[in-house]
Coordinates of C-alpha atoms in Angstrom, one line a residue:
M62 CA -14.1 -6.1 -7.7
T63 CA -10.5 -5.8 -8.8
R64 CA -9.9 -2.1 -8.5
V65 CA -10.8 0.5 -5.9
Y66 CA -10.9 4.2 -6.7
T67 CA -10.2 7.0 -4.3
D68 CA -13.8 8.3 -4.6
Q69 CA -15.1 4.9 -3.4
L70 CA -13.0 4.6 -0.3
A71 CA -15.4 6.3 2.2
A72 CA -18.3 3.9 1.3
L73 CA -16.4 0.6 1.5
P74 CA -16.0 -1.8 4.5
I75 CA -12.2 -1.5 4.4
T76 CA -10.2 -3.6 7.0
E77 CA -7.0 -1.6 6.6
I78 CA -4.9 0.4 4.2
V79 CA -1.5 -1.0 3.2
V80 CA 1.2 1.3 1.8
V81 CA 4.0 -0.7 0.1
S82 CA 7.5 0.7 -0.3
V83 CA 8.5 0.1 -3.9
E84 CA 12.0 0.3 -5.2
G85 CA 13.1 3.8 -6.2
G86 CA 11.5 5.7 -3.4
I87 CA 7.9 5.2 -4.5
Y88 CA 5.0 4.2 -2.2
A89 CA 1.9 2.5 -3.6
A90 CA -1.5 2.2 -1.8
F91 CA -3.7 -0.9 -1.4
V92 CA -6.8 -1.7 0.6
A93 CA -7.6 -4.9 2.5
L94 CA -11.2 -5.7 1.4
E95 CA -13.0 -9.0 1.6
G96 CA -9.7 -10.8 2.4
K97 CA -7.9 -9.4 -0.6
L98 CA -5.4 -6.6 -1.2
L99 CA -6.7 -4.4 -4.0
R100 CA -4.7 -1.6 -5.6
I101 CA -6.2 1.9 -5.1
Y102 CA -6.6 4.0 -8.3
E103 CA -7.1 7.7 -8.6
L104 CA -8.3 7.5 -12.3
D105 CA -8.4 4.7 -14.8
N106 CA -4.8 3.4 -15.3
K107 CA -3.5 5.8 -12.7
P108 CA -2.7 3.9 -9.5
L109 CA -2.3 5.9 -6.3
S110 CA 1.4 6.2 -5.8
R111 CA 3.6 9.0 -4.4
R112 CA 7.2 9.7 -3.4
S113 CA 6.2 10.2 0.3
I114 CA 4.0 8.4 2.8
G115 CA 2.6 11.8 3.9
D116 CA 1.3 12.6 0.4
I117 CA -0.5 9.2 0.2
K118 CA -2.0 9.7 3.6
S119 CA -3.2 13.2 2.6
V120 CA -5.0 11.8 -0.5
L121 CA -6.6 9.1 1.6
L122 CA -7.8 11.6 4.2
E123 CA -9.2 13.9 1.4
S124 CA -11.1 10.8 0.1
G125 CA -12.7 10.2 3.5
C126 CA -10.6 7.2 4.4
G127 CA -9.1 7.7 7.9
I128 CA -8.8 3.9 8.6
K129 CA -5.7 2.4 10.1
S130 CA -2.8 2.4 7.7
Y131 CA 0.4 0.3 7.6
L132 CA 3.7 0.5 5.8
V133 CA 5.0 -2.7 4.4
H134 CA 8.6 -2.8 3.4
H135 CA 10.2 -5.8 1.8
S136 CA 13.9 -6.4 2.6
A137 CA 16.3 -8.0 0.2
Y138 CA 19.1 -8.3 2.8
D139 CA 19.3 -12.1 2.7
E140 CA 19.4 -12.0 -1.1
M141 CA 22.2 -9.4 -1.1
I142 CA 24.5 -11.3 1.2
G143 CA 23.8 -14.6 -0.5
T144 CA 22.1 -16.6 2.3
E145 CA 18.8 -18.4 2.4
C146 CA 15.9 -16.4 3.6
L147 CA 15.4 -17.5 7.3
V148 CA 12.5 -15.2 8.2
E149 CA 9.7 -13.4 6.4
P150 CA 11.6 -10.6 4.6
R151 CA 9.0 -7.9 5.2
M152 CA 8.2 -5.4 7.9
K153 CA 4.7 -4.1 8.7
I154 CA 4.7 -0.8 10.5
A155 CA 1.6 1.0 11.8
L156 CA 1.4 4.6 10.5
A157 CA 0.2 7.3 12.8

């Protein structure tokens, strides 16, 4: 399985939902399933992405997926100031 569709979410043994902050104020949704992160799609060639986390959570709840969700934000701070990356440049925050 390489794609997961919103209408499949309620029936799958999902470990967690990961919402990734993408440059430009877009949030994209993924599921942790069988040790892999798979992109969630609404339709063929239409990945689940929105301009707000609340909108993504609404779509997930409407799809019957109330599993624990996390926001993952990658920071480019070390790159911007020109130093070597000393720690993992991402934050994982639980969403209520």
